[in-house]
């Protein structure tokens, strides 16, 4: 199984992914049955395990990888026997999950985050990709995807972007390399669509978009892209990707390093106002 590439929108798209989807649906069905046996609605269960009802719904539907601490949180709610069942189901998921499981967990973390930071040097972040760009990314995937797979991936990516509007109290920060925008993935029309979309999304009060200029002698992002999320309990979690690999970062020492680097990147990039000016200049030059 591999992680899908193209900027923080990462979930596998091959046969092993289908196998993972089946096991996720099974886990979700087990959780739903145990919850209903306890006489709880999704909303009641969500409050007691301290997750949102929307997040619980997606776990039960097999659309989100369950967080590792879910069985522990559910013990007082569902009872020790039910937790043993959930733990066994979760272990089965872990054995089959492979690399794509990391993004399924990250997708759930995104949905709960109160702060979400992203630095991208490879592609427009998934949360900021307009449809034309997302489609261009998936159409150029190797090995090639079927048309059905492309449509499914595009729809999933666009669905994720609803976070920007459904989470108005979440602070989103994006630092994007200028070279990504100049690459013109998908052609000039798509490149213009990207810039227009960034200008539009950047107007939201909870979204900051900064471009890292092409020439910047002081640059601390040389080790690659990074994503950081602050949970409702004020814990930080990181996420990184490579070729056919991805990783969640939870060690405090490592997170401290990433937070320091991201803070420096924000200082080194153009501020939001200067970014708007650059994007408008680029829009006219394409």
CSV table of C-alpha atoms in Angstrom, one decimal:
chain,number,residue,atom,x,y,z
A,1,UNK,CA,0.0,0.0,0.0
A,2,UNK,CA,1.2,3.5,-0.7
A,3,UNK,CA,0.2,6.9,0.4
A,4,UNK,CA,-1.4,9.1,-2.3
A,5,UNK,CA,0.8,12.0,-3.1
A,6,UNK,CA,0.0,15.6,-4.0
A,7,UNK,CA,0.0,17.6,-0.8
A,8,UNK,CA,-1.5,16.4,2.4
A,9,UNK,CA,-4.4,14.4,0.9
A,10,UNK,CA,-2.9,11.1,1.6
A,11,UNK,CA,-4.7,7.8,1.4
A,12,UNK,CA,-3.9,4.8,-0.7
A,13,UNK,CA,-5.6,4.1,-4.0
A,14,UNK,CA,-4.8,0.5,-4.9
A,15,UNK,CA,-6.0,-3.0,-4.1
A,16,UNK,CA,-4.6,-3.1,-0.6
A,17,UNK,CA,-6.5,0.1,0.2
A,18,UNK,CA,-9.7,-1.7,-0.7
A,19,UNK,CA,-8.8,-4.4,1.8
A,20,UNK,CA,-8.2,-1.7,4.5
A,21,UNK,CA,-11.5,-0.1,3.7
A,22,UNK,CA,-13.3,-3.4,4.3
A,23,UNK,CA,-11.6,-3.8,7.7
A,24,UNK,CA,-12.4,-0.2,8.6
A,25,UNK,CA,-16.1,-0.8,7.8
A,26,UNK,CA,-16.0,-3.9,9.9
A,27,UNK,CA,-14.5,-2.0,12.8
A,28,UNK,CA,-17.1,0.7,12.4
A,29,UNK,CA,-20.0,-1.8,12.4
A,30,UNK,CA,-18.6,-3.4,15.6
A,31,UNK,CA,-18.4,0.0,17.3
A,32,UNK,CA,-21.9,0.9,16.1
A,33,UNK,CA,-23.4,-2.4,17.4
A,34,UNK,CA,-21.7,-1.9,20.8
A,35,UNK,CA,-22.8,1.7,21.1
A,36,UNK,CA,-26.4,0.8,20.2
A,37,UNK,CA,-26.3,-2.1,22.7
A,38,UNK,CA,-25.5,0.4,25.4
A,39,UNK,CA,-28.5,2.5,24.3
A,40,UNK,CA,-26.5,5.5,23.2
A,41,UNK,CA,-27.0,7.7,20.2
A,42,UNK,CA,-23.9,8.8,18.3
A,43,UNK,CA,-24.2,12.3,19.9
A,44,UNK,CA,-24.4,10.8,23.4
A,45,UNK,CA,-21.5,8.5,22.8
A,46,UNK,CA,-19.4,11.2,21.2
A,47,UNK,CA,-19.8,13.5,24.2
A,48,UNK,CA,-18.7,10.7,26.6
A,49,UNK,CA,-15.6,9.7,24.7
A,50,UNK,CA,-14.7,13.4,23.9
A,51,UNK,CA,-14.9,13.3,20.2
A,52,UNK,CA,-17.2,15.1,17.8
A,53,UNK,CA,-20.4,13.3,16.7
A,54,UNK,CA,-19.3,13.8,13.0
A,55,UNK,CA,-16.0,12.1,13.8
A,56,UNK,CA,-17.7,9.1,15.5
A,57,UNK,CA,-20.1,8.9,12.5
A,58,UNK,CA,-17.2,8.6,10.1
A,59,UNK,CA,-15.5,5.9,12.1
A,60,UNK,CA,-18.7,3.9,12.2
A,61,UNK,CA,-19.1,4.3,8.5
A,62,UNK,CA,-15.6,3.1,7.9
A,63,UNK,CA,-14.4,6.4,6.5
A,64,UNK,CA,-11.9,7.2,9.3
A,65,UNK,CA,-9.2,5.2,11.0
A,66,UNK,CA,-10.1,5.0,14.7
A,67,UNK,CA,-7.7,6.8,17.1
A,68,UNK,CA,-5.5,4.6,19.2
A,69,UNK,CA,-7.0,5.8,22.4
A,70,UNK,CA,-10.6,5.1,21.4
A,71,UNK,CA,-10.9,1.8,23.3
A,72,UNK,CA,-9.5,3.3,26.4
A,73,UNK,CA,-11.9,6.3,26.3
A,74,UNK,CA,-14.9,3.9,25.6
A,75,UNK,CA,-14.2,1.6,28.6
A,76,UNK,CA,-16.3,3.6,31.1
A,77,UNK,CA,-19.0,4.1,28.4
A,78,UNK,CA,-19.4,0.6,26.9
A,79,UNK,CA,-17.9,-1.6,29.6
A,80,UNK,CA,-14.8,-3.9,29.8
A,81,UNK,CA,-16.1,-6.7,27.6
A,82,UNK,CA,-17.0,-4.3,24.8
A,83,UNK,CA,-13.5,-2.7,25.1
A,84,UNK,CA,-11.9,-6.1,24.6
A,85,UNK,CA,-13.9,-6.6,21.4
A,86,UNK,CA,-12.9,-3.1,20.2
A,87,UNK,CA,-9.2,-3.6,21.1
A,88,UNK,CA,-9.1,-6.9,19.2
A,89,UNK,CA,-10.7,-5.3,16.1
A,90,UNK,CA,-8.2,-2.4,16.3
A,91,UNK,CA,-5.3,-4.8,16.4
A,92,UNK,CA,-6.6,-6.5,13.2
A,93,UNK,CA,-6.7,-3.0,11.6
A,94,UNK,CA,-3.2,-2.2,12.7
A,95,UNK,CA,-1.8,-5.4,11.1
A,96,UNK,CA,-3.4,-4.6,7.8
A,97,UNK,CA,-3.2,-0.9,7.7
A,98,UNK,CA,0.2,-0.3,6.2
A,99,UNK,CA,1.3,3.1,5.2
A,100,UNK,CA,-2.1,4.5,4.3
A,101,UNK,CA,-3.3,4.0,7.9
A,102,UNK,CA,-1.2,6.9,8.9
A,103,UNK,CA,-3.1,9.3,6.8
A,104,UNK,CA,-6.5,7.9,7.9
A,105,UNK,CA,-5.4,8.7,11.4
A,106,UNK,CA,-4.2,12.1,10.4
A,107,UNK,CA,-7.5,12.8,8.6
A,108,UNK,CA,-9.3,12.2,11.9
A,109,UNK,CA,-6.8,14.5,13.7
A,110,UNK,CA,-7.5,17.2,11.2
A,111,UNK,CA,-11.2,17.1,11.8
A,112,UNK,CA,-10.7,17.7,15.6
A,113,UNK,CA,-7.8,20.1,15.4
A,114,UNK,CA,-8.1,23.6,16.9
A,115,UNK,CA,-4.9,24.7,15.0
A,116,UNK,CA,-3.6,23.2,11.8
A,117,UNK,CA,-0.3,24.2,10.2
A,118,UNK,CA,1.2,23.1,6.8
A,119,UNK,CA,4.4,23.7,5.0
A,120,UNK,CA,4.6,22.4,1.4
A,121,UNK,CA,7.5,22.3,-1.0
A,122,UNK,CA,6.1,19.6,-3.3
A,123,UNK,CA,2.5,20.4,-4.2
A,124,UNK,CA,-0.4,22.7,-3.2
A,125,UNK,CA,-1.7,21.4,0.2
A,126,UNK,CA,-4.6,19.0,-0.2
A,127,UNK,CA,-6.9,21.3,1.8
A,128,UNK,CA,-6.2,24.1,-0.7
A,129,UNK,CA,-6.5,22.3,-4.0
A,130,UNK,CA,-9.3,23.4,-6.4
A,131,UNK,CA,-10.9,20.6,-8.3
A,132,UNK,CA,-8.9,21.1,-11.5
A,133,UNK,CA,-5.6,20.8,-9.7
A,134,UNK,CA,-6.7,17.8,-7.7
A,135,UNK,CA,-7.8,16.1,-10.8
A,136,UNK,CA,-4.6,16.9,-12.6
A,137,UNK,CA,-2.6,15.4,-9.7
A,138,UNK,CA,-4.5,12.1,-9.8
A,139,UNK,CA,-4.5,11.9,-13.6
A,140,UNK,CA,-0.7,11.9,-13.5
A,141,UNK,CA,-0.5,9.3,-10.8
A,142,UNK,CA,1.9,6.4,-11.4
A,143,UNK,CA,0.9,3.6,-11.6
A,144,UNK,CA,-2.1,5.1,-13.5
A,145,UNK,CA,-5.5,5.2,-11.8
A,146,UNK,CA,-8.7,4.1,-13.4
A,147,UNK,CA,-11.3,6.9,-14.1
A,148,UNK,CA,-13.4,5.6,-11.3
A,149,UNK,CA,-10.5,5.8,-8.9
A,150,UNK,CA,-9.7,9.3,-10.0
A,151,UNK,CA,-13.3,10.4,-9.4
A,152,UNK,CA,-13.3,8.8,-6.0
A,153,UNK,CA,-10.1,10.4,-5.0
A,154,UNK,CA,-11.1,13.9,-6.2
A,155,UNK,CA,-14.4,13.7,-4.4
A,156,UNK,CA,-12.7,12.6,-1.2
A,157,UNK,CA,-10.2,15.5,-1.4
A,158,UNK,CA,-12.9,18.0,-2.0
A,159,UNK,CA,-14.9,16.6,0.9
A,160,UNK,CA,-11.9,17.1,3.2
A,161,UNK,CA,-11.8,20.8,2.3
A,162,UNK,CA,-15.1,21.4,4.0
A,163,UNK,CA,-13.0,21.6,7.1
A,164,UNK,CA,-12.1,25.2,6.2
A,165,UNK,CA,-15.8,26.2,6.4
A,166,UNK,CA,-17.1,23.8,9.0
A,167,UNK,CA,-14.4,24.5,11.5
A,168,UNK,CA,-14.5,28.4,11.8
A,169,UNK,CA,-12.8,28.3,15.1
A,170,UNK,CA,-9.8,26.3,13.8
A,171,UNK,CA,-6.8,28.4,12.9
A,172,UNK,CA,-5.3,27.2,9.6
A,173,UNK,CA,-1.9,28.3,8.5
A,174,UNK,CA,-0.2,27.4,5.2
A,175,UNK,CA,3.3,28.2,3.9
A,176,UNK,CA,3.7,27.2,0.3
A,177,UNK,CA,6.8,27.4,-1.9
A,178,UNK,CA,6.5,29.8,-4.8
A,179,UNK,CA,7.9,27.2,-7.2
A,180,UNK,CA,4.9,25.0,-6.6
A,181,UNK,CA,2.6,27.7,-8.1
A,182,UNK,CA,5.0,28.4,-11.0
A,183,UNK,CA,5.1,24.7,-12.0
A,184,UNK,CA,1.7,25.0,-13.6
A,185,UNK,CA,0.6,21.4,-12.9
A,186,UNK,CA,-2.3,20.8,-15.3
A,187,UNK,CA,-1.6,23.8,-17.5
A,188,UNK,CA,-2.1,27.5,-17.4
A,189,UNK,CA,-5.9,27.3,-16.8
A,190,UNK,CA,-5.4,25.1,-13.8
A,191,UNK,CA,-2.6,27.3,-12.5
A,192,UNK,CA,-4.9,30.3,-12.7
A,193,UNK,CA,-7.6,28.4,-10.9
A,194,UNK,CA,-5.1,27.6,-8.1
A,195,UNK,CA,-4.2,31.2,-7.6
A,196,UNK,CA,-7.8,32.4,-7.7
A,197,UNK,CA,-8.7,29.7,-5.2
A,198,UNK,CA,-5.8,30.7,-2.8
A,199,UNK,CA,-6.9,34.4,-3.0
A,200,UNK,CA,-10.5,33.4,-2.2
A,201,UNK,CA,-9.7,31.0,0.6
A,202,UNK,CA,-7.1,33.4,2.1
A,203,UNK,CA,-9.9,35.9,2.7
A,204,UNK,CA,-11.4,33.7,5.4
A,205,UNK,CA,-10.7,35.1,8.9
A,206,UNK,CA,-9.4,31.7,10.2
A,207,UNK,CA,-7.0,31.0,7.2
A,208,UNK,CA,-3.5,32.4,6.7
A,209,UNK,CA,-1.7,31.6,3.4
A,210,UNK,CA,1.9,32.7,3.0
A,211,UNK,CA,4.2,32.1,0.0
A,212,UNK,CA,7.9,31.4,0.5
A,213,UNK,CA,9.6,33.5,-2.2
A,214,UNK,CA,11.7,31.7,-4.8
A,215,UNK,CA,14.9,33.3,-3.4
A,216,UNK,CA,15.3,33.1,0.3
A,217,UNK,CA,18.8,32.7,1.7
A,218,UNK,CA,17.5,32.1,5.3
A,219,UNK,CA,15.3,29.0,4.9
A,220,UNK,CA,14.8,26.4,7.5
A,221,UNK,CA,12.5,24.1,5.5
A,222,UNK,CA,15.2,22.2,3.6
A,223,UNK,CA,14.3,18.9,5.2
A,224,UNK,CA,10.9,18.8,3.5
A,225,UNK,CA,7.2,19.3,4.1
A,226,UNK,CA,5.5,19.1,7.4
A,227,UNK,CA,2.0,19.2,8.9
A,228,UNK,CA,1.2,20.0,12.5
A,229,UNK,CA,-2.1,19.8,14.4
A,230,UNK,CA,-3.1,21.0,17.9
A,231,UNK,CA,-5.7,18.8,19.5
A,232,UNK,CA,-8.6,20.0,21.6
A,233,UNK,CA,-6.5,19.0,24.7
A,234,UNK,CA,-3.7,21.2,23.4
A,235,UNK,CA,-1.4,18.3,22.4
A,236,UNK,CA,0.6,18.6,19.1
A,237,UNK,CA,0.8,15.9,16.5
A,238,UNK,CA,2.9,16.0,13.4
A,239,UNK,CA,2.6,14.3,10.0
A,240,UNK,CA,5.2,14.0,7.2
A,241,UNK,CA,5.3,12.2,3.8
A,242,UNK,CA,8.0,10.8,1.5
A,243,UNK,CA,8.0,8.6,-1.5
A,244,UNK,CA,5.6,5.7,-0.7
A,245,UNK,CA,5.9,6.5,3.0
A,246,UNK,CA,4.2,8.6,5.7
A,247,UNK,CA,4.5,9.0,9.4
A,248,UNK,CA,2.7,10.4,12.4
A,249,UNK,CA,5.0,12.2,14.9
A,250,UNK,CA,4.1,12.3,18.5
A,251,UNK,CA,7.4,12.4,20.4
A,252,UNK,CA,7.6,15.7,22.3
A,253,UNK,CA,11.3,16.3,21.3
A,254,UNK,CA,10.5,15.8,17.6
A,255,UNK,CA,7.4,18.0,17.8
A,256,UNK,CA,9.4,20.8,19.5
A,257,UNK,CA,11.8,20.7,16.5
A,258,UNK,CA,9.0,20.9,14.0
A,259,UNK,CA,7.2,23.7,15.8
A,260,UNK,CA,10.4,25.7,16.0
A,261,UNK,CA,11.0,25.2,12.3
A,262,UNK,CA,7.4,26.1,11.3
A,263,UNK,CA,7.5,29.3,13.4
A,264,UNK,CA,10.7,30.3,11.6
A,265,UNK,CA,9.3,29.4,8.2
A,266,UNK,CA,6.3,31.8,8.9
A,267,UNK,CA,8.8,34.5,9.7
A,268,UNK,CA,10.9,33.8,6.5
A,269,UNK,CA,7.9,33.7,4.1
A,270,UNK,CA,6.1,36.7,2.7
A,271,UNK,CA,3.4,37.9,5.1
A,272,UNK,CA,-0.3,37.5,4.1
A,273,UNK,CA,-0.6,41.0,2.5
A,274,UNK,CA,2.6,40.5,0.5
A,275,UNK,CA,1.5,37.1,-0.5
A,276,UNK,CA,-1.7,38.5,-2.0
A,277,UNK,CA,0.3,41.0,-4.0
A,278,UNK,CA,2.6,38.3,-5.3
A,279,UNK,CA,-0.4,36.0,-6.2
A,280,UNK,CA,-2.1,38.9,-8.1
A,281,UNK,CA,1.1,39.6,-10.0
A,282,UNK,CA,1.5,35.9,-10.9
A,283,UNK,CA,-2.1,35.7,-12.0
A,284,UNK,CA,-1.5,38.5,-14.5
A,285,UNK,CA,1.7,37.0,-15.7
A,286,UNK,CA,0.4,33.5,-16.5
